[in-house]
XYZ file of C-alpha atoms in Angstrom:
112
model
C -259.566 -77.132 35.740
C -258.430 -75.320 38.891
C -255.066 -77.073 38.740
C -254.437 -75.902 35.172
C -255.432 -72.354 36.050
C -253.069 -72.428 39.001
C -250.150 -73.593 36.829
C -250.756 -70.898 34.235
C -251.080 -68.207 36.912
C -247.783 -69.405 38.351
C -246.145 -69.105 34.924
C -247.553 -65.600 34.538
C -246.160 -64.661 37.951
C -242.737 -65.970 36.906
C -242.891 -63.760 33.800
C -243.801 -60.810 35.997
C -240.842 -61.539 38.284
C -238.494 -61.672 35.297
C -239.894 -58.363 34.046
C -239.432 -56.716 37.448
C -235.863 -57.980 37.653
C -235.069 -56.864 34.109
C -236.459 -53.381 34.801
C -235.035 -53.025 38.285
C -233.330 -49.738 37.388
C -236.737 -48.157 36.657
C -238.166 -49.062 40.062
C -235.581 -49.971 42.730
C -238.408 -50.498 45.248
C -239.601 -53.574 43.342
C -237.234 -55.835 45.318
C -239.849 -56.462 48.000
C -242.429 -57.272 45.327
C -240.025 -59.718 43.664
C -239.350 -61.441 46.999
C -243.059 -61.680 47.789
C -243.885 -63.078 44.359
C -241.031 -65.570 44.540
C -242.392 -66.798 47.860
C -245.853 -67.210 46.335
C -244.483 -69.163 43.383
C -242.366 -71.327 45.674
C -245.423 -72.216 47.776
C -247.456 -72.904 44.617
C -244.766 -75.223 43.231
C -244.705 -77.201 46.473
C -248.509 -77.429 46.633
C -248.912 -78.439 42.985
C -246.110 -80.982 43.256
C -247.802 -82.563 46.276
C -251.129 -82.677 44.413
C -249.496 -84.384 41.434
C -247.799 -86.891 43.707
C -251.149 -87.707 45.323
C -252.791 -88.174 41.914
C -249.905 -90.332 40.659
C -250.106 -92.542 43.730
C -253.871 -92.855 43.318
C -253.466 -93.836 39.668
C -250.798 -96.381 40.555
C -253.212 -98.153 42.899
C -256.188 -97.996 40.542
C -257.445 -101.262 39.081
C -260.411 -102.054 36.881
C -262.487 -105.193 37.103
C -263.277 -107.134 33.958
C -266.728 -106.234 32.610
C -267.950 -109.817 32.954
C -270.180 -111.763 30.637
C -273.405 -109.837 31.175
C -274.313 -107.716 28.142
C -275.339 -104.718 30.252
C -271.982 -104.610 32.016
C -270.114 -104.926 28.726
C -272.129 -102.065 27.240
C -271.510 -99.950 30.324
C -267.784 -100.681 30.050
C -267.783 -99.532 26.439
C -269.731 -96.375 27.230
C -267.582 -95.374 30.187
C -264.301 -96.408 28.513
C -262.547 -96.286 31.852
C -259.295 -97.610 30.422
C -259.095 -94.751 27.918
C -259.888 -92.186 30.596
C -257.309 -93.763 32.885
C -254.544 -93.524 30.251
C -255.574 -89.968 29.409
C -255.369 -89.010 33.078
C -251.883 -90.536 33.355
C -250.712 -88.533 30.318
C -252.187 -85.320 31.696
C -250.487 -85.867 35.048
C -247.165 -86.466 33.274
C -247.629 -83.248 31.256
C -248.491 -81.237 34.339
C -245.500 -82.742 36.155
C -243.290 -81.347 33.356
C -244.940 -77.923 33.635
C -244.487 -77.770 37.405
C -240.888 -79.005 37.106
C -240.206 -76.309 34.494
C -241.612 -73.646 36.795
C -239.489 -74.963 39.642
C -236.339 -74.846 37.498
C -237.185 -71.321 36.351
C -237.712 -70.212 39.940
C -234.316 -71.618 40.924
C -232.665 -69.826 37.988
C -234.312 -66.555 39.007
C -233.070 -66.965 42.574
C -229.490 -67.219 41.330
C-alpha cells in the first residue's frame, strides 16, 4: 500500500515539475523548486527500483512444498491458495516495475 502511494506521489511530483517548467515565465524563481523536486523524484526512483529488485529476487527464490496426502494440509492449501497469490504478486511487481521505469524515463526527458 505504501509502495503504491509512493509511486503515485512521484507521478504527481513529475506533473508538478512539468507545470513549473511550462510556466517558468510566470515565476522565474521556480528553478530552485524544480531542481529540488527533481532530486526528490530521482531519489524516489532509485529507492523504489531497489525495493522492486529485492521483491523480485525474493519471489525468484520462493518455493512451495506439495500439500501432501493429509486432508487438513490439502484443505489449508486450497484456502491459502499460495500459488495464486504468488502469481498475483509477480504480476503486481511487473506492473510496478513498468510504472517506476516510466517515471524514470519521464525524469530523464525533463532533465533534457
